[in-house]
Amino acid sequence: MKPTSKIIIGCMSWGKWGKQFSTKEATEMVQFCVANGNTTFDHADLYGDYTTEAEFGAAFKASKIDREKIELITKCGIQNPGETRDNKVKYYNYSKEYIIWSAEQSLKNLKTDYLDTFLLHRPSALMHPEEIAEAISTLKRDGKIINFGVSNFTPSQVNLIVDHVSVDVNQIEFSLTQNSAMKDGTLDQMLQKKMQPMSWSPLGSVFREETHQTKSIKEVLKRLSTKYNCTDDALLLAWLFKHPAKVAPVIGTTNKDRILNANKALEINLELEDWFIMLEASNGQEVA
């Protein structure tokens, strides 16, 4: 598995679905991220109603950054109704022809000859493992992708695929407030099979919701942030980094200060008891 930066930059909100960066603004953001060690950029074909990849590609080209100095992740499979695709309903397409076509479209959009990591975005009840394997084998043989993975797959769904083609990555929702991946075998499987876990929404609902759970977590964070001399969001990421599966969080912020705060999480050596104190605050009870 070609390594990624330990903190991955999620690009979902760079375009139509968020900040609507100009090419100049996106170029500057790419340069800022790379300069601060965040060299991996996470995409999906559908972001921005299938427009954000191309906008990023234009910015990357303008940045003049050597392709070998960054890593590009993208995903395929979700067919959304919208302005750019004439679909009657949201559905998933994992035919061999579509997977190859989608990867090639992403290559054109991102202005690159290869993808470092190519993911199936969400599982489909109609997946044919052999057909997926044929598509991925073709893309790897042609040098168009390096790593192959999945996103939001359960362990049984991963097993369905891995019997036919090697799975390097599973990008899942995992955070202090959504930690079911530690209980349902998802992270156990990734440790066992040496797969790279990536976590979307790694800060969970701590800053989005005001609930009994988030209030309890914030009380703990207030104490620990003083102890570790860091911000609350850095502590939440440090909690993820403590897991032996070596989770790589995908952060969605476009705020430069928050990106720098996130990077400081890499310097925090969270003590064992503090990790469990945070887990206890999230679960509302001591560990069983």
CSV table of C-alpha atoms in Angstrom, one decimal:
chain,number,residue,atom,x,y,z
A,1,MET,CA,0.0,0.0,0.0
A,2,LYS,CA,1.4,3.4,-1.0
A,3,PRO,CA,1.3,5.5,2.1
A,4,THR,CA,-0.8,8.6,2.5
A,5,SER,CA,-0.3,11.6,4.7
A,6,LYS,CA,-1.4,10.8,8.3
A,7,ILE,CA,-4.1,13.5,8.0
A,8,ILE,CA,-6.0,13.5,4.7
A,9,ILE,CA,-7.6,16.6,3.3
A,10,GLY,CA,-11.2,16.0,2.3
A,11,CYS,CA,-12.3,18.1,-0.7
A,12,MET,CA,-16.0,17.6,-0.7
A,13,SER,CA,-16.7,21.2,0.4
A,14,TRP,CA,-14.2,22.9,-1.9
A,15,GLY,CA,-16.6,23.5,-4.7
A,16,LYS,CA,-20.3,23.6,-5.4
A,17,TRP,CA,-21.3,21.9,-2.1
A,18,GLY,CA,-19.4,24.4,0.0
A,19,LYS,CA,-16.8,27.2,-0.4
A,20,GLN,CA,-17.0,27.4,-4.2
A,21,PHE,CA,-13.3,28.2,-4.4
A,22,SER,CA,-12.1,30.0,-7.5
A,23,THR,CA,-9.1,28.3,-9.3
A,24,LYS,CA,-6.8,30.8,-7.6
A,25,GLU,CA,-8.2,30.0,-4.1
A,26,ALA,CA,-8.1,26.3,-4.6
A,27,THR,CA,-4.5,26.5,-5.9
A,28,GLU,CA,-3.5,28.4,-2.9
A,29,MET,CA,-5.2,25.9,-0.6
A,30,VAL,CA,-3.4,23.0,-2.4
A,31,GLN,CA,-0.1,24.7,-1.9
A,32,PHE,CA,-0.8,25.5,1.8
A,33,CYS,CA,-1.8,21.9,2.5
A,34,VAL,CA,1.3,20.4,0.8
A,35,ALA,CA,3.6,22.9,2.5
A,36,ASN,CA,2.2,21.7,5.9
A,37,GLY,CA,2.6,18.0,5.2
A,38,ASN,CA,-1.0,17.3,4.2
A,39,THR,CA,-0.2,15.8,0.8
A,40,THR,CA,-3.2,13.5,0.4
A,41,PHE,CA,-6.5,14.8,-1.1
A,42,ASP,CA,-9.7,12.9,-0.8
A,43,HIS,CA,-12.4,13.2,-3.6
A,44,ALA,CA,-15.4,11.4,-5.0
A,45,ASP,CA,-16.7,11.7,-8.5
A,46,LEU,CA,-20.1,13.0,-7.3
A,47,TYR,CA,-18.8,15.8,-5.2
A,48,GLY,CA,-20.3,19.1,-6.3
A,49,ASP,CA,-22.7,17.3,-8.5
A,50,TYR,CA,-19.8,15.8,-10.4
A,51,THR,CA,-17.9,19.1,-10.8
A,52,THR,CA,-15.4,19.3,-7.9
A,53,GLU,CA,-12.8,16.9,-9.2
A,54,ALA,CA,-12.3,19.0,-12.4
A,55,GLU,CA,-12.1,22.2,-10.4
A,56,PHE,CA,-9.4,20.6,-8.2
A,57,GLY,CA,-7.6,19.3,-11.3
A,58,ALA,CA,-7.4,22.9,-12.7
A,59,ALA,CA,-6.1,24.1,-9.4
A,60,PHE,CA,-3.5,21.3,-9.1
A,61,LYS,CA,-2.2,22.0,-12.6
A,62,ALA,CA,-1.9,25.7,-11.7
A,63,SER,CA,-0.1,24.9,-8.5
A,64,LYS,CA,2.9,23.6,-10.4
A,65,ILE,CA,3.4,20.9,-7.7
A,66,ASP,CA,5.1,17.7,-8.8
A,67,ARG,CA,2.6,14.9,-9.1
A,68,GLU,CA,4.8,12.6,-7.1
A,69,LYS,CA,4.6,14.9,-4.1
A,70,ILE,CA,0.9,14.4,-3.6
A,71,GLU,CA,-1.6,11.5,-3.3
A,72,LEU,CA,-5.0,11.5,-4.9
A,73,ILE,CA,-8.0,9.4,-3.6
A,74,THR,CA,-11.3,9.3,-5.4
A,75,LYS,CA,-14.4,7.1,-5.3
A,76,CYS,CA,-17.0,5.9,-7.8
A,77,GLY,CA,-20.3,4.1,-8.0
A,78,ILE,CA,-23.0,6.5,-6.7
A,79,GLN,CA,-25.3,7.7,-9.5
A,80,ASN,CA,-27.1,10.8,-8.2
A,81,PRO,CA,-29.9,12.5,-10.1
A,82,GLY,CA,-28.9,16.1,-10.9
A,83,GLU,CA,-28.0,18.6,-13.5
A,84,THR,CA,-25.0,16.6,-14.8
A,85,ARG,CA,-26.5,13.1,-15.0
A,86,ASP,CA,-29.9,12.1,-16.4
A,87,ASN,CA,-30.8,9.6,-13.7
A,88,LYS,CA,-34.4,9.0,-12.5
A,89,VAL,CA,-33.3,7.8,-9.1
A,90,LYS,CA,-30.2,7.5,-6.9
A,91,TYR,CA,-28.5,4.1,-7.5
A,92,TYR,CA,-25.2,2.3,-7.5
A,93,ASN,CA,-23.3,1.1,-10.6
A,94,TYR,CA,-20.4,-1.3,-10.2
A,95,SER,CA,-20.4,-2.9,-13.7
A,96,LYS,CA,-16.9,-3.5,-15.1
A,97,GLU,CA,-17.5,-1.0,-17.9
A,98,TYR,CA,-18.7,1.7,-15.5
A,99,ILE,CA,-15.9,1.3,-13.0
A,100,ILE,CA,-13.3,1.6,-15.7
A,101,TRP,CA,-15.1,4.6,-17.3
A,102,SER,CA,-15.5,6.3,-14.0
A,103,ALA,CA,-11.8,5.9,-13.1
A,104,GLU,CA,-10.8,7.3,-16.5
A,105,GLN,CA,-13.1,10.3,-16.1
A,106,SER,CA,-11.5,11.0,-12.7
A,107,LEU,CA,-8.1,10.8,-14.3
A,108,LYS,CA,-9.1,13.4,-16.8
A,109,ASN,CA,-10.8,15.6,-14.2
A,110,LEU,CA,-7.9,15.5,-11.7
A,111,LYS,CA,-5.3,16.1,-14.5
A,112,THR,CA,-3.3,13.0,-13.6
A,113,ASP,CA,-2.1,9.8,-15.2
A,114,TYR,CA,-2.9,7.6,-12.2
A,115,LEU,CA,-4.9,7.5,-9.0
A,116,ASP,CA,-3.1,6.6,-5.8
A,117,THR,CA,-6.3,5.1,-4.3
A,118,PHE,CA,-9.6,4.3,-6.0
A,119,LEU,CA,-12.6,3.4,-3.8
A,120,LEU,CA,-16.0,1.9,-4.3
A,121,HIS,CA,-18.1,4.6,-2.5
A,122,ARG,CA,-20.8,2.6,-0.9
A,123,PRO,CA,-21.8,-1.1,-1.0
A,124,SER,CA,-24.5,-2.2,-3.4
A,125,ALA,CA,-26.8,-5.2,-3.0
A,126,LEU,CA,-26.1,-6.0,-6.7
A,127,MET,CA,-22.3,-6.1,-6.6
A,128,HIS,CA,-20.7,-8.9,-8.6
A,129,PRO,CA,-17.3,-9.5,-6.9
A,130,GLU,CA,-15.8,-11.1,-10.0
A,131,GLU,CA,-16.8,-8.2,-12.2
A,132,ILE,CA,-15.4,-5.7,-9.8
A,133,ALA,CA,-12.1,-7.7,-9.6
A,134,GLU,CA,-11.9,-7.7,-13.4
A,135,ALA,CA,-12.3,-3.9,-13.6
A,136,ILE,CA,-9.7,-3.3,-10.8
A,137,SER,CA,-7.2,-5.7,-12.4
A,138,THR,CA,-7.6,-3.9,-15.7
A,139,LEU,CA,-7.0,-0.5,-14.1
A,140,LYS,CA,-4.0,-1.7,-12.1
A,141,ARG,CA,-2.5,-3.5,-15.2
A,142,ASP,CA,-2.8,-0.3,-17.2
A,143,GLY,CA,-1.2,1.7,-14.4
A,144,LYS,CA,-4.3,3.9,-13.8
A,145,ILE,CA,-4.6,3.0,-10.1
A,146,ILE,CA,-2.2,1.9,-7.4
A,147,ASN,CA,-4.3,1.1,-4.4
A,148,PHE,CA,-7.9,-0.3,-4.4
A,149,GLY,CA,-10.3,0.0,-1.6
A,150,VAL,CA,-13.9,0.5,-0.5
A,151,SER,CA,-15.8,2.9,1.6
A,152,ASN,CA,-18.6,2.3,4.2
A,153,PHE,CA,-18.3,-1.5,3.7
A,154,THR,CA,-19.1,-3.9,6.6
A,155,PRO,CA,-16.6,-6.8,7.3
A,156,SER,CA,-18.8,-9.3,5.4
A,157,GLN,CA,-19.0,-7.0,2.4
A,158,VAL,CA,-15.3,-6.6,2.4
A,159,ASN,CA,-14.9,-10.4,2.6
A,160,LEU,CA,-17.2,-10.6,-0.5
A,161,ILE,CA,-14.7,-8.5,-2.4
A,162,VAL,CA,-11.4,-9.6,-0.9
A,163,ASP,CA,-11.8,-13.2,-2.0
A,164,HIS,CA,-11.4,-11.9,-5.6
A,165,VAL,CA,-9.2,-8.8,-5.4
A,166,SER,CA,-6.9,-7.3,-2.7
A,167,VAL,CA,-8.6,-4.5,-0.7
A,168,ASP,CA,-6.1,-2.0,0.6
A,169,VAL,CA,-8.4,0.6,2.3
A,170,ASN,CA,-11.8,0.9,3.9
A,171,GLN,CA,-12.9,4.5,4.5
A,172,ILE,CA,-15.6,4.5,7.2
A,173,GLU,CA,-17.3,6.8,9.6
A,174,PHE,CA,-15.3,6.6,12.8
A,175,SER,CA,-15.0,9.1,15.7
A,176,LEU,CA,-15.4,9.4,19.4
A,177,THR,CA,-19.1,9.9,19.0
A,178,GLN,CA,-19.5,7.2,16.3
A,179,ASN,CA,-17.3,4.4,17.4
A,180,SER,CA,-19.2,1.3,16.4
A,181,ALA,CA,-16.4,0.3,14.1
A,182,MET,CA,-14.5,-0.8,17.3
A,183,LYS,CA,-17.4,-3.1,18.2
A,184,ASP,CA,-18.7,-4.6,15.0
A,185,GLY,CA,-15.4,-6.1,13.7
A,186,THR,CA,-14.7,-3.4,11.2
A,187,LEU,CA,-11.4,-2.2,12.7
A,188,ASP,CA,-10.5,-5.7,13.9
A,189,GLN,CA,-10.7,-6.9,10.3
A,190,MET,CA,-8.5,-4.0,9.1
A,191,LEU,CA,-5.9,-4.8,11.7
A,192,GLN,CA,-6.0,-8.5,10.8
A,193,LYS,CA,-5.8,-8.0,7.0
A,194,LYS,CA,-3.4,-5.0,7.3
A,195,MET,CA,-5.9,-2.7,5.5
A,196,GLN,CA,-5.6,1.1,5.9
A,197,PRO,CA,-8.6,2.5,7.8
A,198,MET,CA,-9.6,6.0,6.8
A,199,SER,CA,-12.1,7.9,8.8
A,200,TRP,CA,-14.6,10.4,7.4
A,201,SER,CA,-16.3,12.8,9.9
A,202,PRO,CA,-13.4,12.1,12.4
A,203,LEU,CA,-14.6,14.8,14.8
A,204,GLY,CA,-18.1,13.2,15.0
A,205,SER,CA,-20.9,15.3,16.3
A,206,VAL,CA,-19.0,17.1,19.1
A,207,PHE,CA,-19.2,20.5,17.5
A,208,ARG,CA,-22.4,19.9,15.5
A,209,GLU,CA,-24.9,18.9,18.1
A,210,GLU,CA,-25.7,19.8,21.7
A,211,THR,CA,-26.7,16.5,23.4
A,212,HIS,CA,-26.0,14.8,26.7
A,213,GLN,CA,-23.2,12.9,24.9
A,214,THR,CA,-21.5,15.9,23.4
A,215,LYS,CA,-21.8,17.9,26.7
A,216,SER,CA,-20.1,15.1,28.6
A,217,ILE,CA,-17.3,15.0,26.0
A,218,LYS,CA,-16.8,18.7,26.1
A,219,GLU,CA,-16.4,18.7,29.8
A,220,VAL,CA,-13.6,16.1,29.5
A,221,LEU,CA,-12.0,17.9,26.6
A,222,LYS,CA,-11.9,21.1,28.6
A,223,ARG,CA,-9.8,19.4,31.3
A,224,LEU,CA,-7.6,17.5,28.9
A,225,SER,CA,-6.9,20.4,26.5
A,226,THR,CA,-5.2,22.2,29.4
A,227,LYS,CA,-3.2,19.1,30.3
A,228,TYR,CA,-2.0,18.6,26.8
A,229,ASN,CA,-1.9,22.2,25.8
A,230,CYS,CA,-3.9,21.7,22.6
A,231,THR,CA,-7.3,22.4,21.1
A,232,ASP,CA,-10.4,20.2,21.5
A,233,ASP,CA,-10.3,19.1,17.8
A,234,ALA,CA,-6.7,18.1,18.1
A,235,LEU,CA,-7.6,15.9,21.1
A,236,LEU,CA,-10.4,14.2,19.2
A,237,LEU,CA,-8.0,13.3,16.4
A,238,ALA,CA,-5.4,12.2,19.0
A,239,TRP,CA,-8.0,9.8,20.3
A,240,LEU,CA,-8.3,8.2,16.8
A,241,PHE,CA,-4.5,8.0,16.4
A,242,LYS,CA,-4.3,5.9,19.6
A,243,HIS,CA,-6.1,3.0,18.0
A,244,PRO,CA,-3.6,0.3,16.8
A,245,ALA,CA,-5.2,0.1,13.4
A,246,LYS,CA,-3.5,3.5,12.5
A,247,VAL,CA,-6.6,5.3,11.4
A,248,ALA,CA,-6.0,8.2,8.9
A,249,PRO,CA,-8.7,10.9,9.4
A,250,VAL,CA,-10.2,12.7,6.5
A,251,ILE,CA,-10.7,16.3,7.7
A,252,GLY,CA,-13.3,18.4,5.8
A,253,THR,CA,-12.3,21.8,7.0
A,254,THR,CA,-11.1,24.5,4.6
A,255,ASN,CA,-10.0,26.7,7.6
A,256,LYS,CA,-6.2,26.9,7.6
A,257,ASP,CA,-6.0,27.4,11.4
A,258,ARG,CA,-8.0,24.2,11.9
A,259,ILE,CA,-5.8,22.3,9.5
A,260,LEU,CA,-2.8,23.4,11.5
A,261,ASN,CA,-4.5,22.5,14.8
A,262,ALA,CA,-5.3,19.0,13.3
A,263,ASN,CA,-1.7,18.5,12.5
A,264,LYS,CA,-0.7,19.2,16.1
A,265,ALA,CA,-2.7,16.1,17.0
A,266,LEU,CA,0.2,14.1,15.6
A,267,GLU,CA,2.4,15.4,18.5
A,268,ILE,CA,0.0,14.3,21.2
A,269,ASN,CA,0.8,11.1,23.0
A,270,LEU,CA,-2.6,10.5,24.7
A,271,GLU,CA,-2.2,8.6,27.9
A,272,LEU,CA,-4.1,5.3,28.1
A,273,GLU,CA,-6.4,6.3,31.0
A,274,ASP,CA,-7.2,9.6,29.2
A,275,TRP,CA,-8.2,7.6,26.1
A,276,PHE,CA,-10.7,5.6,28.2
A,277,ILE,CA,-11.9,8.7,30.0
A,278,MET,CA,-12.9,10.1,26.6
A,279,LEU,CA,-14.5,6.9,25.6
A,280,GLU,CA,-16.5,6.7,28.9
A,281,ALA,CA,-17.7,10.3,28.3
A,282,SER,CA,-18.9,9.3,24.9
A,283,ASN,CA,-20.6,6.1,25.9
A,284,GLY,CA,-22.1,7.5,29.1
A,285,GLN,CA,-20.8,4.6,31.1
A,286,GLU,CA,-17.6,2.8,32.1
A,287,VAL,CA,-16.3,0.2,29.7
A,288,ALA,CA,-17.7,-3.3,30.1
